[in-house]
DNA sequence: GAGTTTAAATTTAGACACTAAATCAAATGG
DNA sequence: CCATTTGATTTAGTGTCTAAATTTAAACTC
């Protein structure tokens, strides 16, 4: 029952894949380039390319020859067909849904976001997700048939097979038929993954963690989740609970599931209640006692001591989590991302001061620059990985390439 | 520079490997069995087997036919040649070296252990290691030339490429030329790995963690190290420091690098110094104030309250580490192994009582049954993995198979 | 502009590995 | 002894690759 054995056709499949892989991250190439890159013969390379063109994954560039020498017969130029289809990357959060449409090399072609109505039930949320997706596709000018895969980030534990884990008490109920009901008619492959894990994929792909194969990303906002990359691979653990530090019991109380935003609000509100003199009061205004995290960061930036004290407490808390991460996983870099990443730079001095006190081998710490799109970006990467792994089994339904024999 | 492409010969290599893999963990097989298992044609299967026999990895069984039907032409029977060579698994600890000799299916063929002289320098320790290895090989009745690979477990951080990491301040200095100088003359491939990581490999292979792909093994003795297996793969982190919780700062002081044995001794000594009435005193005897961990466990087994209190403190401490492991890595099972594993069962009640208090999703906890050989067993597994990955590139120098055409 | 040079593409011959089907081989059983 | 059964081997055919010879398409040269 093993069926790992090979036939001559498998050979071709291997070479098709090898050539396609090279072309994907090298742009336009000539046959000679591919010989150099793959070690195959010219005859084979050309045959493989023709094969890929017939399948729609590669197109031939007409027109002027490439740079370099001008002598000799002009080389045919082949290019990975980035518009042989597209993928969708979704961030389905508690309150909002964000959709990115990307071409097969990752170019963003469209985007849309929408808030869920607070009264929506499961069907209502599905409708919102479908509508937002359609808007993003419309912006990209692509039909539904162009979509080859969909990656979705959720604020819940997802195991390594893409199944939502029951029994891990994370935030809300996310098992709302995203795979089964939502896009049934289109037959899209839908891949689910934890949002923090996708944040890690995103940072590893095109963020400050690019090229760092041992990476942890703390997705900090209302919640606190961690995405862990070891040797370039995501860690899930037996139930997809790896990195779900939401339930971590820390030294300084306050509750257990709190992300940065929630902490800032909590301590900010407390400071106001105690009647401390602070800029936070002026920023919040007279109308409400609700302190948003933004105001605390803003006040701290203006040298307000109460706000700065709050940031220090948050920073020490983060440093504690980072030191534990460093001890158990020894990442090279820890990236802070999520809703508060815009202001998180203010936490860095405290964190960097605290870390060496907690561990002898502190990791580097950086703040994400992907902003709100961090999870959706990772979702795109997840979908692309699926397409890359299954390219030869999929049928590209591209935007207008002839399907000649 | 990619060279991932394939030639027709690579096809054969793939099939050789597939067949060899099947035969390795299925015992003697007929051609028909292999057809079933691999999906290849009879002609191919036989050709591949003949090829493997010529290379020395497989031998043909003469004599009576296998069970089952007695009709028809008797099938040739092929078997993975477990004595086409052997591997060595070493546990090079602070005070002792342990060597296992194993055949290619993991059968233990010889073993030896020796204490290092306390005054030995690097060369002296190398001599001890070489002598112990020779004794183990002699017990197995195998020549040096039979060794195909050597796995070595060290109490120090080793990165995923098998290099000892400088700058991670673990116990002692282990970079004593094990790869470069020790067995230079034999040309053995020497693979280094952290001891706790090997303990995890060992448990996953043939311990209580057999078949559990998300596994953590706490190697607890004088030191405390953790080996982490996620999805069946070892985690190293960027510097091989993953799981090195030795430097973890815990709540209840006492120092940071302490394993179970050291803690038991420390607290036991303290109790005696305070003059508490305890059985430990009787067990230690009048001659020395040195309390070994064994006495504490023994006293606790005899219902001594002071000793039991010490075990509770140790248990709570372990539970704390396990809960953190569970939070960050979400293993299915945590195994306690190492020097104290014999007595560690006494800690289980405390740990299991404490865990649910610390985390909502506690992992299962078990005690290793591999005893002193836990690291060396993992080292054997490491060496076997190397041989399996490189079988077709290696030359089996087996114990007496004819080298036909 | 005809011939030369150059680099790329294609063709051809040969090798290797596989499948499928026919044939050969070695046992059992009436 | 011969049919039956099962496994091994051979043969013919196909797919894939390499290596070398040949063809093609441009630029360069005189």
Coordinates of C-alpha atoms in Angstrom, one line a residue, chain A:
Chain A
X1 CA 0.0 0.0 0.0
X2 CA 3.0 2.2 -0.3
X3 CA 2.9 3.3 -3.9
X4 CA 6.0 5.5 -3.6
X5 CA 7.5 3.9 -6.7
X6 CA 8.2 5.6 -9.9
X7 CA 7.4 5.3 -13.5
X8 CA 9.1 7.0 -16.4
X9 CA 6.3 9.5 -16.4
X10 CA 7.1 10.5 -12.8
X11 CA 10.5 11.5 -14.1
X12 CA 9.0 14.0 -16.4
X13 CA 6.8 15.2 -13.6
X14 CA 9.8 15.8 -11.5
X15 CA 11.5 17.7 -14.2
X16 CA 8.5 19.8 -15.0
X17 CA 8.3 20.7 -11.4
X18 CA 12.0 21.5 -11.1
X19 CA 11.9 23.8 -14.2
X20 CA 8.7 25.5 -13.1
X21 CA 10.2 26.1 -9.6
X22 CA 13.2 27.7 -11.1
X23 CA 11.2 29.9 -13.4
X24 CA 8.8 31.0 -10.7
X25 CA 11.5 32.8 -8.7
X26 CA 13.8 33.9 -11.5
X27 CA 11.6 35.7 -14.0
X28 CA 12.1 35.4 -17.7
X29 CA 14.7 32.8 -18.7
X30 CA 16.2 31.4 -21.9
X31 CA 16.8 27.7 -22.5
X32 CA 20.5 28.2 -21.8
X33 CA 19.6 29.8 -18.4
X34 CA 17.5 26.8 -17.5
X35 CA 20.3 24.3 -18.6
X36 CA 22.5 26.2 -16.2
X37 CA 19.9 26.2 -13.4
X38 CA 18.7 22.6 -13.6
X39 CA 21.6 20.6 -15.0
X40 CA 19.3 19.1 -17.7
X41 CA 20.1 18.9 -21.4
X42 CA 18.9 21.5 -23.9
X43 CA 16.7 19.0 -25.6
X44 CA 15.0 18.1 -22.4
X45 CA 14.7 21.7 -21.2
X46 CA 13.0 22.8 -24.4
X47 CA 10.7 19.7 -24.3
X48 CA 9.7 20.5 -20.7
X49 CA 9.1 24.1 -21.5
X50 CA 6.9 23.3 -24.4
X51 CA 5.0 20.9 -22.2
X52 CA 4.6 23.6 -19.6
X53 CA 3.3 26.1 -22.2
X54 CA 0.8 23.5 -23.4
X55 CA -0.4 23.1 -19.8
X56 CA -0.7 26.9 -19.4
X57 CA 1.9 27.4 -16.6
X58 CA 4.5 29.1 -18.8
X59 CA 4.3 31.5 -21.6
X60 CA 6.7 32.4 -24.3
X61 CA 7.8 36.0 -24.6
X62 CA 7.8 37.4 -28.2
X63 CA 9.8 40.4 -29.3
X64 CA 13.3 41.7 -28.6
X65 CA 15.9 39.4 -27.3
X66 CA 17.2 39.6 -23.7
X67 CA 20.2 41.7 -22.8
X68 CA 23.7 40.4 -23.0
X69 CA 25.2 39.2 -26.2
X70 CA 23.6 40.1 -29.5
X71 CA 25.2 37.4 -31.6
X72 CA 23.9 34.0 -32.5
X73 CA 20.4 32.8 -33.0
X74 CA 18.1 34.6 -30.6
X75 CA 17.0 32.5 -27.7
X76 CA 13.4 31.7 -27.0
X77 CA 12.4 33.3 -23.7
X78 CA 10.1 31.6 -21.3
X79 CA 8.4 33.1 -18.3
X80 CA 6.3 31.7 -15.5
X81 CA 2.8 32.7 -16.3
X82 CA 1.9 34.6 -13.2
X83 CA -1.6 35.2 -14.5
X84 CA -2.4 31.5 -15.1
X85 CA -4.7 32.0 -12.2
X86 CA -4.9 33.7 -8.8
X87 CA -5.2 32.9 -5.1
X88 CA -7.2 34.5 -2.3
X89 CA -5.9 35.3 1.1
X90 CA -8.5 35.9 3.8
X91 CA -8.2 37.1 7.4
X92 CA -11.4 36.2 9.1
X93 CA -11.2 37.9 12.5
X94 CA -13.6 38.4 15.3
X95 CA -15.0 41.7 13.9
X96 CA -13.7 42.0 10.4
X97 CA -12.8 40.1 7.2
X98 CA -9.9 41.1 5.0
X99 CA -9.4 39.7 1.5
X100 CA -6.3 39.9 -0.7
X101 CA -6.3 38.7 -4.3
X102 CA -2.8 37.8 -5.6
X103 CA -1.3 36.5 -8.8
X104 CA 0.8 33.4 -8.8
X105 CA 4.0 35.2 -8.0
X106 CA 2.3 36.9 -5.1
X107 CA 1.6 40.3 -6.8
X108 CA -1.4 41.8 -5.0
X109 CA -4.1 42.4 -7.6
X110 CA -7.1 43.4 -5.4
X111 CA -8.1 43.9 -1.8
X112 CA -11.2 44.5 0.2
X113 CA -12.2 44.5 3.9
X114 CA -15.5 44.7 5.7
X115 CA -16.8 44.6 9.3
X116 CA -19.2 42.0 10.4
X117 CA -22.6 43.1 11.5
X118 CA -22.7 42.6 15.3
X119 CA -26.0 40.7 15.0
X120 CA -25.0 38.4 12.2
X121 CA -25.3 34.7 12.6
X122 CA -23.2 32.1 10.8
X123 CA -25.0 32.5 7.5
X124 CA -24.8 36.2 7.8
X125 CA -21.1 36.2 8.4
X126 CA -20.7 33.8 5.4
X127 CA -22.6 36.3 3.3
X128 CA -20.3 39.1 4.4
X129 CA -17.3 37.1 3.6
X130 CA -18.6 36.1 0.1
X131 CA -19.5 39.8 -0.7
X132 CA -16.0 41.0 0.4
X133 CA -14.4 38.4 -1.7
X134 CA -16.4 39.3 -4.7
X135 CA -15.4 42.9 -4.3
X136 CA -11.8 42.1 -4.1
X137 CA -12.0 39.9 -7.2
X138 CA -13.9 42.6 -9.0
X139 CA -11.1 45.1 -8.2
X140 CA -8.6 42.7 -9.6
X141 CA -10.8 42.2 -12.7
X142 CA -10.8 38.5 -12.4
X143 CA -13.6 35.9 -12.7
X144 CA -14.4 33.3 -10.1
X145 CA -12.9 30.7 -12.3
X146 CA -9.4 32.2 -12.0
X147 CA -9.2 31.3 -8.4
X148 CA -6.9 28.3 -7.8
X149 CA -6.8 28.2 -4.0
X150 CA -8.0 30.1 -0.9
X151 CA -6.1 30.5 2.3
X152 CA -8.0 31.6 5.4
X153 CA -6.6 32.7 8.7
X154 CA -8.7 32.2 11.8
X155 CA -8.4 33.2 15.5
X156 CA -8.6 29.6 16.6
X157 CA -6.5 26.5 16.8
X158 CA -6.1 24.7 13.5
X159 CA -4.1 21.4 13.3
X160 CA -1.5 20.7 10.7
X161 CA -4.1 19.1 8.4
X162 CA -6.1 22.3 8.3
X163 CA -8.9 21.1 10.6
X164 CA -10.3 23.4 13.3
X165 CA -9.5 21.8 16.7
X166 CA -12.4 21.3 18.9
X167 CA -11.8 21.5 22.6
X168 CA -9.2 24.2 22.6
X169 CA -11.0 27.1 24.2
X170 CA -9.8 30.0 22.1
X171 CA -11.9 33.0 21.4
X172 CA -15.0 32.3 19.4
X173 CA -16.7 29.8 17.3
X174 CA -15.1 29.8 13.8
X175 CA -16.3 26.6 12.4
X176 CA -18.9 28.2 10.2
X177 CA -18.7 26.1 7.1
X178 CA -16.0 28.0 5.4
X179 CA -14.8 24.9 3.6
X180 CA -18.1 23.1 3.1
X181 CA -20.7 25.6 2.4
X182 CA -19.3 29.0 1.5
X183 CA -17.9 28.5 -2.0
X184 CA -19.2 25.1 -2.7
X185 CA -20.4 26.1 -6.1
X186 CA -16.9 27.2 -7.2
X187 CA -15.1 24.1 -6.0
X188 CA -12.2 26.1 -4.6
X189 CA -9.7 24.4 -2.4
X190 CA -10.0 26.1 0.9
X191 CA -7.1 25.9 3.4
X192 CA -7.6 26.9 7.0
X193 CA -4.8 28.0 9.3
X194 CA -4.4 29.7 12.6
X195 CA -4.0 33.5 12.2
X196 CA -0.7 33.8 14.1
X197 CA 0.8 31.0 12.1
X198 CA -0.1 32.8 8.9
X199 CA 1.4 36.0 10.3
X200 CA 4.6 34.0 10.7
X201 CA 4.3 32.7 7.1
X202 CA 3.7 36.3 6.0
X203 CA 6.7 37.7 7.8
X204 CA 8.9 34.9 6.6
X205 CA 7.8 35.6 3.0
X206 CA 8.0 39.3 2.7
X207 CA 8.3 41.0 6.1
X208 CA 11.1 41.8 8.5
X209 CA 11.6 38.1 9.0
X210 CA 12.3 37.4 5.3
X211 CA 14.8 34.7 5.0
X212 CA 14.9 33.9 8.8
X213 CA 14.0 30.3 9.0
X214 CA 13.7 30.1 12.8
X215 CA 11.2 32.7 13.5
X216 CA 8.4 33.5 16.0
X217 CA 5.7 36.1 15.3
X218 CA 3.6 37.4 18.2
X219 CA 0.3 38.5 16.9
X220 CA -0.7 41.0 19.5
X221 CA -3.9 42.9 19.7
X222 CA -7.0 42.0 21.7
X223 CA -5.6 38.5 21.9
X224 CA -2.1 37.2 22.0
X225 CA -1.1 34.4 19.7
X226 CA 2.2 33.2 18.5
X227 CA 3.2 31.7 15.1
X228 CA 6.3 29.5 15.2
X229 CA 8.5 28.7 12.3
X230 CA 11.3 26.2 12.8
X231 CA 13.7 25.6 9.9
X232 CA 11.1 27.3 7.7
X233 CA 8.3 25.0 8.7
X234 CA 5.2 25.9 10.8
X235 CA 4.8 24.2 14.1
X236 CA 1.4 23.1 15.0
X237 CA 1.7 20.6 17.9
X238 CA -0.6 17.7 18.3
X239 CA -3.8 19.8 18.3
X240 CA -2.7 22.9 16.5
X241 CA -2.2 24.5 19.9
X242 CA 1.5 25.3 19.5
X243 CA 2.2 28.9 20.3
X244 CA -1.3 29.6 21.7
X245 CA 0.0 31.4 24.6
X246 CA -3.3 33.0 25.2
X247 CA -3.9 30.8 28.2
X248 CA -0.4 31.4 29.6
X249 CA -0.4 32.2 33.2
X250 CA 2.0 35.0 33.8
X251 CA 3.4 36.6 36.9
X252 CA 1.5 39.8 37.0
X253 CA -2.2 38.8 36.9
X254 CA -4.8 40.9 35.1
X255 CA -6.3 37.9 33.4
X256 CA -4.8 35.4 31.0
X257 CA -6.0 35.9 27.4
X258 CA -4.9 39.5 27.1
X259 CA -3.1 41.0 24.2
X260 CA -1.4 44.3 24.2
X261 CA -4.4 46.3 23.2
X262 CA -6.5 44.9 25.9
X263 CA -3.8 45.4 28.5
X264 CA -3.3 49.0 27.5
X265 CA -7.0 49.7 27.7
X266 CA -7.3 47.9 31.0
X267 CA -4.5 49.7 32.7
X268 CA -5.4 53.0 31.1
X269 CA -8.9 52.8 32.4
X270 CA -7.6 51.9 35.8
X271 CA -5.3 54.9 35.8
X272 CA -8.2 57.3 34.9
X273 CA -10.4 55.7 37.6
X274 CA -7.7 56.4 40.2
X275 CA -7.8 60.0 39.1
X276 CA -4.1 60.1 38.2
X277 CA -3.1 63.3 36.3
X278 CA -2.4 62.1 32.8
X279 CA -2.6 63.2 29.2
X280 CA -4.7 60.1 28.5
X281 CA -7.7 62.0 30.0
X282 CA -7.4 64.8 27.5
X283 CA -7.0 62.5 24.5
X284 CA -10.0 60.4 25.5
X285 CA -12.1 63.4 25.8
X286 CA -15.0 64.1 28.1
X287 CA -17.6 61.8 26.4
X288 CA -16.5 58.4 27.3
X289 CA -14.6 56.5 29.9
X290 CA -13.5 54.0 27.2
X291 CA -9.8 54.2 26.8
X292 CA -8.5 52.8 23.5
X293 CA -5.0 51.5 23.4
X294 CA -4.1 54.1 20.8
X295 CA -4.6 56.9 23.3
X296 CA -2.2 55.3 25.8
X297 CA 0.5 55.0 23.1
X298 CA -0.1 58.5 22.0
X299 CA 0.1 59.9 25.5
X300 CA 3.3 58.0 26.1
X301 CA 4.8 59.4 23.0
X302 CA 4.1 62.9 24.5
X303 CA 6.1 62.0 27.6
X304 CA 3.1 61.3 29.8
X305 CA 4.6 59.4 32.8
X306 CA 1.4 57.4 33.6
X307 CA 1.2 56.2 30.0
X308 CA 4.9 55.4 29.9
X309 CA 4.5 53.4 33.1
X310 CA 1.8 51.4 31.4
X311 CA 4.0 50.7 28.4
X312 CA 6.8 49.6 30.6
X313 CA 4.5 47.1 32.3
X314 CA 3.4 45.8 28.9
X315 CA 7.0 45.7 27.7
X316 CA 8.1 43.7 30.7
X317 CA 5.2 41.3 30.1
X318 CA 6.1 40.8 26.4
X319 CA 9.8 40.3 27.4
X320 CA 8.7 37.6 29.7
X321 CA 6.9 35.7 26.9
X322 CA 9.7 36.3 24.5
X323 CA 12.3 34.9 26.9
X324 CA 10.2 31.8 27.3
X325 CA 9.9 31.5 23.5
X326 CA 13.6 31.9 23.3
X327 CA 14.2 29.2 25.9
X328 CA 11.9 26.6 24.4
X329 CA 12.3 27.3 20.7
X330 CA 15.5 29.3 20.3
X331 CA 14.3 31.4 17.3
X332 CA 16.7 33.8 15.7
X333 CA 14.1 36.6 15.6
X334 CA 10.9 37.4 17.3
X335 CA 8.5 39.7 15.3
X336 CA 5.8 41.7 17.0
X337 CA 2.8 42.2 14.7
X338 CA -0.9 42.7 14.7
X339 CA -3.2 45.5 15.5
X340 CA -0.7 47.4 17.7
X341 CA 2.4 46.9 15.5
X342 CA 2.1 50.5 14.5
X343 CA 2.9 51.7 18.0
X344 CA 4.9 48.7 19.2
X345 CA 8.2 50.4 18.5
X346 CA 7.6 52.2 21.7
X347 CA 7.9 48.9 23.5
X348 CA 11.2 47.9 22.1
X349 CA 13.5 49.7 24.5
X350 CA 11.8 48.2 27.5
X351 CA 11.8 44.7 25.9
X352 CA 15.4 44.9 24.9
X353 CA 16.4 46.1 28.3
X354 CA 14.5 43.4 30.0
X355 CA 15.4 40.4 27.9
X356 CA 19.1 39.9 28.9
X357 CA 17.9 39.8 32.5
X358 CA 15.6 36.9 31.7
X359 CA 17.7 34.7 29.4
X360 CA 21.3 34.3 28.5
X361 CA 20.5 33.9 24.8
X362 CA 17.9 36.5 24.0
X363 CA 16.6 36.5 20.4
X364 CA 16.5 39.6 18.2
X365 CA 13.2 41.5 18.4
X366 CA 11.6 43.5 15.6
X367 CA 8.3 45.1 14.8
X368 CA 6.3 44.0 11.8
X369 CA 5.9 46.4 8.9
X370 CA 3.0 44.4 7.3
X371 CA 0.4 46.2 9.3
X372 CA -3.2 45.1 9.0
X373 CA -2.4 42.8 6.1
X374 CA -0.1 40.5 8.0
X375 CA -2.5 37.6 8.4
X376 CA -4.0 38.0 4.9
X377 CA -0.5 38.1 3.4
X378 CA 0.3 34.8 5.1
X379 CA -3.0 33.4 3.9
X380 CA -1.9 34.3 0.3
X381 CA 1.4 32.5 1.0
X382 CA -0.5 29.5 2.2
X383 CA -2.6 29.3 -0.9
X384 CA 0.4 29.8 -3.1
X385 CA 2.2 27.0 -1.4
X386 CA -0.8 24.8 -2.2
X387 CA -0.8 25.8 -5.8
X388 CA 3.0 25.2 -6.0
X389 CA 2.7 21.8 -4.5
X390 CA -0.2 20.8 -6.7
X391 CA 0.6 22.8 -9.9
X392 CA 0.8 19.8 -12.2
X393 CA -2.5 18.4 -10.9
X394 CA -4.3 21.6 -11.2
X395 CA -5.7 23.2 -14.4
X396 CA -4.8 26.8 -14.8
X397 CA -7.9 28.7 -15.9
X398 CA -5.9 31.8 -16.8
X399 CA -6.8 35.2 -18.0
X400 CA -6.7 34.7 -21.7
X401 CA -3.9 32.5 -22.9
X402 CA -4.6 30.4 -26.0
X403 CA -4.9 26.7 -25.3
X404 CA -3.2 25.5 -28.4
X405 CA -2.5 21.9 -28.8

